[in-house]
Short mmCIF file of C-alpha atoms and ligand atoms in Angstrom, two decimals:
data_model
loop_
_atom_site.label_atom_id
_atom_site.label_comp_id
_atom_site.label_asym_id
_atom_site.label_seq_id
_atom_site.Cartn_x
_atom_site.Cartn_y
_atom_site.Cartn_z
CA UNK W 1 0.00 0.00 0.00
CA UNK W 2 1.40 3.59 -0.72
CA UNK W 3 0.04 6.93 0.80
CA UNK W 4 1.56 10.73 1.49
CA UNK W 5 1.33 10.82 4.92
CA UNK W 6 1.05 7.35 7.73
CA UNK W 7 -0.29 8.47 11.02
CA UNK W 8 0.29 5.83 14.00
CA UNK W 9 -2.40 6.31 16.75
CA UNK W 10 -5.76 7.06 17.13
CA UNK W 11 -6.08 9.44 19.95
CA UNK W 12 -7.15 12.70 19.30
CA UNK W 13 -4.07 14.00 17.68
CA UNK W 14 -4.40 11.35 14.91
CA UNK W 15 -7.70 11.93 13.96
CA UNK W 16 -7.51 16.01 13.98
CA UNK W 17 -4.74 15.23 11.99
CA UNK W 18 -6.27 12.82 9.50
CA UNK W 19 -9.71 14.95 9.22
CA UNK W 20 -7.45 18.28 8.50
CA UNK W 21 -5.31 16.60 5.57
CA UNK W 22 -8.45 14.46 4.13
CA UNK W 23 -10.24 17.83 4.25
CA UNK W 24 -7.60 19.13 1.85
CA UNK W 25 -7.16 16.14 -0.06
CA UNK W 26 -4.21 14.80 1.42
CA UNK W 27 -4.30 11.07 1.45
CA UNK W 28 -3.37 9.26 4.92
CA UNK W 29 -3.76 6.55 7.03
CA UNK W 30 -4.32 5.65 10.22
CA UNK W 31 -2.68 2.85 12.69
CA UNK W 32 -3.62 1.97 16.29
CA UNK W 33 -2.33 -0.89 18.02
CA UNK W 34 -5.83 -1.14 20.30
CA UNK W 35 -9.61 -1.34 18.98
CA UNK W 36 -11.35 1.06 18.03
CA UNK W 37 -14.25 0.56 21.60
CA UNK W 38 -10.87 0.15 23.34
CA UNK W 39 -10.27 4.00 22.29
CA UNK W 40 -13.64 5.57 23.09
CA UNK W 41 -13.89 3.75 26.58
CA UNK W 42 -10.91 5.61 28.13
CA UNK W 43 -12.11 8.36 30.12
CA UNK W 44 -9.74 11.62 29.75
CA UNK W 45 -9.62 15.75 29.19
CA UNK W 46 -12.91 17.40 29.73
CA UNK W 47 -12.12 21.13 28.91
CA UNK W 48 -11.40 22.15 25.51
CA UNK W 49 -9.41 25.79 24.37
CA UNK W 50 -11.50 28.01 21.52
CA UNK W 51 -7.92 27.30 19.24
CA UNK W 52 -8.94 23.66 20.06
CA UNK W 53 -12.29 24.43 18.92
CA UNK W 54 -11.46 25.70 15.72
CA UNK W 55 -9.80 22.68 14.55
CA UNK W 56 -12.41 21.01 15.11
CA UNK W 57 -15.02 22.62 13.04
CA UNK W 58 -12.15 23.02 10.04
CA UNK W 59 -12.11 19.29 10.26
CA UNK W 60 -15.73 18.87 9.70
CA UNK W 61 -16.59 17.18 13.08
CA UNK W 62 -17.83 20.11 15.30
CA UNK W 63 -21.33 20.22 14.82
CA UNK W 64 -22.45 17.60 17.95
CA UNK W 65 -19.35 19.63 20.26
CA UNK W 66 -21.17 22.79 19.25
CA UNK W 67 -24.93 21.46 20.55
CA UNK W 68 -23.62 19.90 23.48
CA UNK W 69 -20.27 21.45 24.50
CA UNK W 70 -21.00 23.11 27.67
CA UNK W 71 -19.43 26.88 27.66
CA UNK W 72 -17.47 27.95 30.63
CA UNK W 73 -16.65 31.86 31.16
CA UNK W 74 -14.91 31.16 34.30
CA UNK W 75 -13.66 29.06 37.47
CA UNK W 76 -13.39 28.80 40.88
CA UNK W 77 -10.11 28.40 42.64
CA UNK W 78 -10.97 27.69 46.57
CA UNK W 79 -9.40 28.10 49.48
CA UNK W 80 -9.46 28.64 53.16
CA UNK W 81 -13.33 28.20 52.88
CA UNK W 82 -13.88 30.23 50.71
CA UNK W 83 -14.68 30.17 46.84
CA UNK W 84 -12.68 32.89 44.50
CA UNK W 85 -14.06 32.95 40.88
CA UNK W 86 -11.81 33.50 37.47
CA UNK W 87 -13.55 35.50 35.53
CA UNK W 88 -12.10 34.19 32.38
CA UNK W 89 -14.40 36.02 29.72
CA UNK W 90 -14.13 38.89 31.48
CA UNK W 91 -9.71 39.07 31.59
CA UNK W 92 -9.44 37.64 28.24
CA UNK W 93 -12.61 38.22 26.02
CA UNK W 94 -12.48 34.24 25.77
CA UNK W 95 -13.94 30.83 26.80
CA UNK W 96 -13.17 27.13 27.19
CA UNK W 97 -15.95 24.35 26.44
CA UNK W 98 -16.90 21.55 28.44
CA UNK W 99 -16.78 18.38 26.09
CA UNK W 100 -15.03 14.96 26.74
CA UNK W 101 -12.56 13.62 24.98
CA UNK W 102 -14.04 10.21 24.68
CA UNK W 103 -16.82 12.01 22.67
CA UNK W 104 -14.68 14.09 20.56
CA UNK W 105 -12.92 11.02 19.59
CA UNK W 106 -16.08 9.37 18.54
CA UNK W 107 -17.23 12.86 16.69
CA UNK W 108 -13.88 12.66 14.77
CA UNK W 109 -14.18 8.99 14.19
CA UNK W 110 -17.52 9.74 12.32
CA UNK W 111 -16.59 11.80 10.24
CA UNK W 112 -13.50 10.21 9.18
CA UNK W 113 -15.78 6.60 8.69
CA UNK W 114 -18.01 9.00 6.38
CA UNK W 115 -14.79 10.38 4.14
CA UNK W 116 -13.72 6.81 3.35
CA UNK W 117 -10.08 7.69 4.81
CA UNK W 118 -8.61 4.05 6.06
CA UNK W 119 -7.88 3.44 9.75
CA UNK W 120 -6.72 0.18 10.37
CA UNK W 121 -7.35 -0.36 13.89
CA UNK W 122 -5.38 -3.94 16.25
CA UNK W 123 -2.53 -3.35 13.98
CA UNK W 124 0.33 -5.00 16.36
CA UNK W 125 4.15 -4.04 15.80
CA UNK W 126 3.84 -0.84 14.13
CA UNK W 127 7.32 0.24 13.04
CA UNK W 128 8.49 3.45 11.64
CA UNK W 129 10.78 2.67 9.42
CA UNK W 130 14.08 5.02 7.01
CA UNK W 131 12.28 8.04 8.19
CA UNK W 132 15.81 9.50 8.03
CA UNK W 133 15.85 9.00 4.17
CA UNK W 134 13.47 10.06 1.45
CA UNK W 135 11.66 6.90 0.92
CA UNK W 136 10.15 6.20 4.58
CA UNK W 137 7.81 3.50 5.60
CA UNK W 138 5.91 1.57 7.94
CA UNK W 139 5.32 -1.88 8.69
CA UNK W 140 2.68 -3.35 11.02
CA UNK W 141 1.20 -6.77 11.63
CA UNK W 142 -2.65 -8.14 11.28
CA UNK W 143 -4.46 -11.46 11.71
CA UNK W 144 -1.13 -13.07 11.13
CA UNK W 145 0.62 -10.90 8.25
CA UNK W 146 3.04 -8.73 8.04
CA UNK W 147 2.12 -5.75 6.11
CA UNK W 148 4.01 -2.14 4.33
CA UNK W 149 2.79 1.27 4.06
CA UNK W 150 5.46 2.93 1.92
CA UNK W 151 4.66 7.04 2.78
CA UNK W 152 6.01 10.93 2.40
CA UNK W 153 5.96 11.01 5.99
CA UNK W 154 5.34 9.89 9.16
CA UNK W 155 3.18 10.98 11.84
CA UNK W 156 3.82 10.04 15.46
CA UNK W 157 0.75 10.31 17.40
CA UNK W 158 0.68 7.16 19.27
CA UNK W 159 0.67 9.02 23.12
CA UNK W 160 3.35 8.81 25.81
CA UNK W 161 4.04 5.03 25.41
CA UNK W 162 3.81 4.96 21.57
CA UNK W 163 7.20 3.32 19.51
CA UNK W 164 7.41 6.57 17.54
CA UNK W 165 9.92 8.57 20.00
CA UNK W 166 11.01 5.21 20.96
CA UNK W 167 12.34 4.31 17.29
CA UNK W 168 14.77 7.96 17.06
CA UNK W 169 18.47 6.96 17.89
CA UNK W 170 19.31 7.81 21.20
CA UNK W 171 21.79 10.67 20.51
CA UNK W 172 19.41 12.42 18.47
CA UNK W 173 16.77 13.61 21.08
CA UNK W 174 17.12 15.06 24.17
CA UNK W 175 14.68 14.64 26.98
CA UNK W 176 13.53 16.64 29.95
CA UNK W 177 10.93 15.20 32.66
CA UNK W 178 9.62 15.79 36.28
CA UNK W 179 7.43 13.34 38.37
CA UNK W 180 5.43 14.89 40.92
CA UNK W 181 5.26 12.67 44.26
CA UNK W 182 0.98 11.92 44.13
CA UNK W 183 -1.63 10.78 41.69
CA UNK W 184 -5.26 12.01 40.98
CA UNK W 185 -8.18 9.51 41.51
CA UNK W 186 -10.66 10.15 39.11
CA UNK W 187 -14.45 9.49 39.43
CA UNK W 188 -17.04 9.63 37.41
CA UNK W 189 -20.77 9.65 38.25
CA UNK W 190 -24.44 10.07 36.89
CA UNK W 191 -24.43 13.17 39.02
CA UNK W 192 -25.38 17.34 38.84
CA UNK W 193 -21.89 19.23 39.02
CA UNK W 194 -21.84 20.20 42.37
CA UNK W 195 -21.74 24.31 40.92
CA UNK W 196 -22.37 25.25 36.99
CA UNK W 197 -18.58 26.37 36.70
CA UNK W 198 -15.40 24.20 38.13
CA UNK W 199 -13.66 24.36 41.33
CA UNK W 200 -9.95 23.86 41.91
CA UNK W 201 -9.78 23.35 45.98
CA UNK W 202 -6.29 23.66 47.47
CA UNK W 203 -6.89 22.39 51.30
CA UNK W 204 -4.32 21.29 53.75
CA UNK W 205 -5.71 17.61 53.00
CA UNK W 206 -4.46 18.02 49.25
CA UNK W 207 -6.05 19.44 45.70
CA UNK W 208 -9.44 18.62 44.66
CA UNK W 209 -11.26 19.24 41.46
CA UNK W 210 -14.68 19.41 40.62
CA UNK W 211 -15.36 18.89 36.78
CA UNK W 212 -17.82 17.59 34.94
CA UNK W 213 -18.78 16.13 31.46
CA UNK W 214 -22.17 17.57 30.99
CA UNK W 215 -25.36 19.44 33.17
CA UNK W 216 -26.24 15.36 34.67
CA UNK W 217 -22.58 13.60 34.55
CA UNK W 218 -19.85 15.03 36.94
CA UNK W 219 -16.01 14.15 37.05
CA UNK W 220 -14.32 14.61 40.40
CA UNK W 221 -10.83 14.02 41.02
CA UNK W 222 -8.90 14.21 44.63
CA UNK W 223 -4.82 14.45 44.96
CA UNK W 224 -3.74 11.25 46.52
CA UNK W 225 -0.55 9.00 47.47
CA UNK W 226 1.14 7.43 44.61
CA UNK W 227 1.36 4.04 46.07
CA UNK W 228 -2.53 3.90 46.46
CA UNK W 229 -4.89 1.44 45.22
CA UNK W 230 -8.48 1.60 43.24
CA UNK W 231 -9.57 -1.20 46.14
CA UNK W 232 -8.57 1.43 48.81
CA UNK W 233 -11.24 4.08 47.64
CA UNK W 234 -14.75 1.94 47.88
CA UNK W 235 -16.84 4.86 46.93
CA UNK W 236 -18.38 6.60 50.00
CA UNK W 237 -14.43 7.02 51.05
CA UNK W 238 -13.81 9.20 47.81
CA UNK W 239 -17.41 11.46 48.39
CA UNK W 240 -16.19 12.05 52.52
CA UNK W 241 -12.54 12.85 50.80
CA UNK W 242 -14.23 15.21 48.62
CA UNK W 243 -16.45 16.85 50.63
CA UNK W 244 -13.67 17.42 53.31
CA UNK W 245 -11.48 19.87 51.04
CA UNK W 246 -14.41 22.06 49.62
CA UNK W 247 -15.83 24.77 50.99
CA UNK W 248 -18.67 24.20 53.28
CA UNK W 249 -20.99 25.61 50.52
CA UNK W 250 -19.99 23.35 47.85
CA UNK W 251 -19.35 20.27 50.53
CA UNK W 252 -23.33 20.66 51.45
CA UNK W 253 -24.70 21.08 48.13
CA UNK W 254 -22.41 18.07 47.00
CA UNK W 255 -24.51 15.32 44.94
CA UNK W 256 -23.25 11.86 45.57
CA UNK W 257 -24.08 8.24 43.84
CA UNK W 258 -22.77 5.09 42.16
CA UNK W 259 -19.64 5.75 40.41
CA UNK W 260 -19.02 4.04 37.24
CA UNK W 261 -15.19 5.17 36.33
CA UNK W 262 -13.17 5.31 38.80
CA UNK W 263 -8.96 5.31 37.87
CA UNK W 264 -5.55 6.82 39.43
CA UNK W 265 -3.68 8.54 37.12
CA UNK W 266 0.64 9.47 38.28
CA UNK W 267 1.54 13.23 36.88
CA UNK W 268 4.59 14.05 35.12
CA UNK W 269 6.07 16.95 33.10
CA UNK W 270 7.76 15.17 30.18
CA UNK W 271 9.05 16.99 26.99
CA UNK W 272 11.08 15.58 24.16
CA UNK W 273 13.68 17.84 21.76
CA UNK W 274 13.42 18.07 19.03
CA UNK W 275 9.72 16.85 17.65
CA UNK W 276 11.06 16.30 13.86
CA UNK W 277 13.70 13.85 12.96
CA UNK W 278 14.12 13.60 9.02
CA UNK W 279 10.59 12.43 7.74
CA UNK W 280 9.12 11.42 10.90
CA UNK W 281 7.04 14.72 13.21
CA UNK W 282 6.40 13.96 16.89
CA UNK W 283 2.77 15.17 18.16
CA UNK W 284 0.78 15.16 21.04
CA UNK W 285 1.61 12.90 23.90
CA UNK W 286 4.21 11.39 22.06
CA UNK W 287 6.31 14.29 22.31
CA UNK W 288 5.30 15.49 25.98
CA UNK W 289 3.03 15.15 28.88
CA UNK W 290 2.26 17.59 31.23
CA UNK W 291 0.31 17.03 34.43
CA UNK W 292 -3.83 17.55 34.05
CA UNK W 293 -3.76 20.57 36.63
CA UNK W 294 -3.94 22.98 34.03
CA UNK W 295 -6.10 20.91 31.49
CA UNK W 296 -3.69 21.52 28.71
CA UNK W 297 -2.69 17.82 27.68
CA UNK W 298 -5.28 17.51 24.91
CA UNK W 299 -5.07 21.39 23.71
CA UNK W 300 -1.61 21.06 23.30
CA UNK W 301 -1.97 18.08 21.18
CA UNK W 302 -4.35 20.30 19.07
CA UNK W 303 -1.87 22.73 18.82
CA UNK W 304 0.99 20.44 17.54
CA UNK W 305 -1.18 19.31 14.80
CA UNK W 306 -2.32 22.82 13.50
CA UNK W 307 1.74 23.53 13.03
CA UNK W 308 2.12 20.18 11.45
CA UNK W 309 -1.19 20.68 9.46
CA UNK W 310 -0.12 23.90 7.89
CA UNK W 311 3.32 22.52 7.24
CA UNK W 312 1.69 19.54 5.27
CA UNK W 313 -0.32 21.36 3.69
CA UNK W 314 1.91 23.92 2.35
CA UNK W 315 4.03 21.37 0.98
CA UNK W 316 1.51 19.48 -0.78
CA UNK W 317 -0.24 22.52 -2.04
CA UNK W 318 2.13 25.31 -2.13
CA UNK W 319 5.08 23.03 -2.88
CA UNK W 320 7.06 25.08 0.16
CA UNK W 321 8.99 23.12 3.02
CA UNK W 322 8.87 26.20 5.04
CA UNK W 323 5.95 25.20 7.47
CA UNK W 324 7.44 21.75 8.37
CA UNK W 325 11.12 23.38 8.27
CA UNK W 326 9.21 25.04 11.27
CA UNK W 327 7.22 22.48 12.80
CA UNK W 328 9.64 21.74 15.90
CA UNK W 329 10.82 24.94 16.52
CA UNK W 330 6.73 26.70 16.58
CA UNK W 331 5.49 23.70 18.70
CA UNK W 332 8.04 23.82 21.04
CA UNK W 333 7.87 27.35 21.68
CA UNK W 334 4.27 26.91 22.74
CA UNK W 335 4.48 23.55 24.29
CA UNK W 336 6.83 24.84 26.99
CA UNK W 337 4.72 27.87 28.03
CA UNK W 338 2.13 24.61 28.59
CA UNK W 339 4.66 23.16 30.10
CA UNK W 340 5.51 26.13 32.41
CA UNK W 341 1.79 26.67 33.13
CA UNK W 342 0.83 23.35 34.26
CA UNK W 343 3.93 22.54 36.36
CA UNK W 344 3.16 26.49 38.22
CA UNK W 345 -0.82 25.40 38.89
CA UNK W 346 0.45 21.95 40.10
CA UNK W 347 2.85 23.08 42.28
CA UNK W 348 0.72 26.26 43.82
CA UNK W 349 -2.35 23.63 44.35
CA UNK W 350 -1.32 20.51 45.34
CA UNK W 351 0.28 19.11 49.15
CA UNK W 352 3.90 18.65 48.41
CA UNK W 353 4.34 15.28 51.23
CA UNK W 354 7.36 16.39 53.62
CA UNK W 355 6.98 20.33 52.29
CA UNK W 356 8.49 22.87 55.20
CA UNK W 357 6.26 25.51 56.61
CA UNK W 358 7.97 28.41 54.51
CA UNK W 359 7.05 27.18 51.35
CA UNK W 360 3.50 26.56 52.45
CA UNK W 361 3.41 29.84 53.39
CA UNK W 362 4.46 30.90 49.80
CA UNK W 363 1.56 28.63 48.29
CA UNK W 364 -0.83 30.47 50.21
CA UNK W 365 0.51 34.16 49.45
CA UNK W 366 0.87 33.01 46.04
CA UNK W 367 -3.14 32.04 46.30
CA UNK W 368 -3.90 35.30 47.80
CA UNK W 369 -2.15 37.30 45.18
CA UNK W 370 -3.55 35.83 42.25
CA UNK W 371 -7.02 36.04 43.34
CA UNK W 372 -6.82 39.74 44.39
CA UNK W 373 -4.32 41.49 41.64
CA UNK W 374 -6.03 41.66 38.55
CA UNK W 375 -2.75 41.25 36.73
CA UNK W 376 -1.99 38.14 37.77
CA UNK W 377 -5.73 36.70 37.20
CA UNK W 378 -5.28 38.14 33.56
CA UNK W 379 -2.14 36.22 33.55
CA UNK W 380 -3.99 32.81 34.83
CA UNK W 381 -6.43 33.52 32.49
CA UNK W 382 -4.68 33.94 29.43
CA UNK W 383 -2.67 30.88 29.93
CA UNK W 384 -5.62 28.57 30.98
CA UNK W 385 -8.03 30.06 28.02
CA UNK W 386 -5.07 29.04 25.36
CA UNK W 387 -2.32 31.41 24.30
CA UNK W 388 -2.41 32.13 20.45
CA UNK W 389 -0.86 29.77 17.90
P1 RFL Z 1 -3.36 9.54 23.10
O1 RFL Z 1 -4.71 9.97 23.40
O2 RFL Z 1 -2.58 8.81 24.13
O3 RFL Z 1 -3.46 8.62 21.78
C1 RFL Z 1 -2.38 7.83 21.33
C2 RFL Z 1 -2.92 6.70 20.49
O4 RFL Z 1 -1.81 5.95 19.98
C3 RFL Z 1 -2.04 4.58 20.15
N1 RFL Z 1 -0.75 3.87 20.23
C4 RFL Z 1 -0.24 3.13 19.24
N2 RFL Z 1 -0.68 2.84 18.01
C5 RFL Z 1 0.08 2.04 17.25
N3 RFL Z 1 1.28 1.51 17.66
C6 RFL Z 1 1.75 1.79 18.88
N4 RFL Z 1 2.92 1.27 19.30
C7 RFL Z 1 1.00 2.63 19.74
N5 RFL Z 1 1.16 3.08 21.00
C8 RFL Z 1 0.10 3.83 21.28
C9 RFL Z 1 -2.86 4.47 21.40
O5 RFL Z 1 -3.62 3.25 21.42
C10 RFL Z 1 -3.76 5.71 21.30
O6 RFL Z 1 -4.97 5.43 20.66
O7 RFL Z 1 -2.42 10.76 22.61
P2 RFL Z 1 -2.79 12.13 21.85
O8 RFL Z 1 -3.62 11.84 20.63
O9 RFL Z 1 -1.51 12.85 21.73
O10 RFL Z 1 -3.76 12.92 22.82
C11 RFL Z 1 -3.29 13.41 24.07
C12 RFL Z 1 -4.42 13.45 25.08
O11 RFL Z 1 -5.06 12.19 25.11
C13 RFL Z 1 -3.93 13.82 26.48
O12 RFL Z 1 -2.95 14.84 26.40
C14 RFL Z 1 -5.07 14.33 27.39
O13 RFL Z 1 -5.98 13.32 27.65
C15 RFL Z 1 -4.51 14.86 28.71
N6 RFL Z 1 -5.56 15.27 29.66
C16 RFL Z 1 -6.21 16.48 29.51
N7 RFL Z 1 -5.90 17.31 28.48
C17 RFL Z 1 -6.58 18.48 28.30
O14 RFL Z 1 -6.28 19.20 27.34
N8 RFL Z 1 -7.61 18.86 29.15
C18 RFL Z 1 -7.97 18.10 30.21
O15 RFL Z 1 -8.94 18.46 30.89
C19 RFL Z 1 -7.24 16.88 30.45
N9 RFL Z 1 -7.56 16.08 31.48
C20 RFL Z 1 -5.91 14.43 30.72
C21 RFL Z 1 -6.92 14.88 31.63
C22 RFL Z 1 -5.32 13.18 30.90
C23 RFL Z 1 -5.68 12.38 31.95
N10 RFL Z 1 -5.07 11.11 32.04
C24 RFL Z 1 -5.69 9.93 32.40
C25 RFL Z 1 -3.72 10.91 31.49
C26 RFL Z 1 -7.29 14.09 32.70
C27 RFL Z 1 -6.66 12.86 32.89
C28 RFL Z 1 -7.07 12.07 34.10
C1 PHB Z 2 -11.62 16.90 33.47
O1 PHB Z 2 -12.79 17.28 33.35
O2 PHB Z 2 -11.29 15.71 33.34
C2 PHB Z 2 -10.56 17.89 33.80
C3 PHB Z 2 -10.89 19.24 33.86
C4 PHB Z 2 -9.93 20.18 34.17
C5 PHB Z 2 -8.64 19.76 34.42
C6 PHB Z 2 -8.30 18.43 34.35
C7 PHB Z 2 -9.27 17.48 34.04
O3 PHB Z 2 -7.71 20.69 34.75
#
């Protein structure tokens, strides 16, 4: 099989990718290792940037987002008691949507089912192969063969674990990462959202977020030990966690019941230099992680492929290298003000285990500060709403 441009993984990268080019006539395929139910059954981001949002619609897939994305001018960050709202829309003119990844996924799935693009889903052994030369390829294995996609270029969406980064020689990238010491447990449940807008809760018991995937299904998440179990947090322990490090207002009106996702997740900074190596472009997850606190793992993957898209494009149409000759050195830029921003809200919201009392004095002047100065809400703002492309 031959086509311009192989994409391996199906996450959302992948598919913005592959509805973008098949929008302008660009052929590609797509490679996952898992199924395709496998895909829209994990549970991930909830809160989508308007740059985000625009992809989306240029790739043909935003009309169900658009009827039931839930719009969110602002936030809450609480502490002490007390419940401090971000007035997003009113600091930055802009907003961020409410709309789950899984459902995304399965909007940009349609679409790409209805364009007749291929996406060959259980492929095992994907392997990138002379991306380094001009004549690149990939090989991958299914129901017992092994087969070749011989391509322009490469695409490495495949996430944090993928074999894209994996397959660049050693001495050619350069990696930076930071593990934080505690997890998030995540629930989800057929619930109201405890308030119509999010809450980030610092407490002295550790961070707590109140999210939500839609006006009847919330998604709660509490900071807690690395080494902990899913067995360890039987349901009515993670409600009594909860309600402990919200304010009394939001503890009372809190809506409890069955949960039906429940998962810890670590958190890590991760970030991998440079994202292009000959043929083959690094996007998304496979190229860094940050931690959820600022909600910027899936945005940034959104803004990796509008560099990469443009760079495509401009070669295939334009006949220029000059977007992809830029690809690393654009996404990078942006990726590490991500980077920055979601390693600043982690560390000002979470319980740091063994922290001294200075610093936790700092957190909580830090708190203060950015709730009352106006300049350094703006500055929250901007960075959580999406900085330009
Ligand atoms: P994905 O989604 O990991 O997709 C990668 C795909 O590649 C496939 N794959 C392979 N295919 C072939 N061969 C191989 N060897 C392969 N290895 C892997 C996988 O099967 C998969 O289908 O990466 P992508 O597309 O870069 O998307 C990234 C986002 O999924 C991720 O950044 C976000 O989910 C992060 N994130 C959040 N981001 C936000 O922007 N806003 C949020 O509110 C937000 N909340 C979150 C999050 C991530 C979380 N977890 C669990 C990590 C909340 C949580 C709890
Ligand atoms: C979510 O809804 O899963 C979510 C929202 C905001 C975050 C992280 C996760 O910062």
């Amino acid at each position: 099989m031959r086509t311009q441009v192989v994409i391996i993984g199906s996450g959302p990268a992948g598919l913005l990718l592959g509805g973008l080019l098949t929008r302008v006539g660009i052929d590609n395929v797509i490679l996952d290792r898992v199924s395709k139910d496998y895909i829209l059954h994990r549970v991930r981001a909830g809160v989508l940037e308007e740059g985000t949002i625009g992809l989306v619609d240029k790739a043909g897939a935003g009309a169900r987002m658009h009827a039931q994305g839930l719009t969110h001018e602002g936030f809450s960050l609480a502490f002490n008691d007390r419940n401090h709202r971000i007035d997003l829309h009113a600091l930055t003119g802009k907003s961020v949507m409410i709309y789950g990844q899984t459902e995304l996924t399965s909007d940009l799935m349609a679409v790409r089912e209805a364009s007749g693009s291929t996406t060959i889903y259980d492929a095992a052994n994907v392997s990138p192969h002379d991306f380094d030369g001009s004549s690149p390829y990939v090989t991958y294995e299914k129901d017992g063969t092994t087969h070749r996609i011989d391509c322009d270029y490469i695409a490495g969406c495949d996430g944090y674990h993928g074999i894209s980064r994996k397959s660049v020689p050693e001495d050619a990238i350069r990696t930076f990462e930071k593990v934080y010491p505690f997890g998030w447990l995540g629930v989800l449940a057929e619930v109201h959202p405890v308030r119509d807008e999010l809450i980030y809760a610092s407490h002295e018991r550790g961070f707590a977020l109140c999210s939500m995937r839609s006006l009847t299904r919330s998604r709660y998440y509490v900071q807690c030990p690395l080494d902990d179990k899913i067995e360890d947090w039987a349901d009515n322990r993670f409600w009594d966690e909860l309600r402990r490090r919200l304010p009394a207002e939001d503890a009372e009106a809190l809506i409890t019941g069955p949960s039906f996702e429940k998962s810890i997740a670590p958190l890590r900074s991760f970030v991998a230099e440079p994202m292009r190596f000959g043929r083959l472009f690094l996007v998304g997850d496979a190229a860094h992680i940050v931690p959820p606190t600022g909600a910027k793992g899936l945005n940034l993957a959104a803004s990796d492929v509008h560099y990469l898209f443009e760079g495509l494009r401009q070669h295939y149409l334009e006949k220029s290298t000059a977007g992809l000759d830029a690809y690393s050195g654009k996404s990078l830029a942006r990726v590490w003000k991500a980077v920055r921003f979601s390693w600043w809200m982690t560390t000002m919201l979470h319980r740091f285990p063994g922290t001294d009392a200075f610093s936790q004095r700092v957190q909580e002047a830090e708190l203060d500060y950015l709730v009352h100065s106006p300049a350094a809400s703006a500055s929250l703002s901007e960075n959580y709403v999406g900085l330009p492309y």
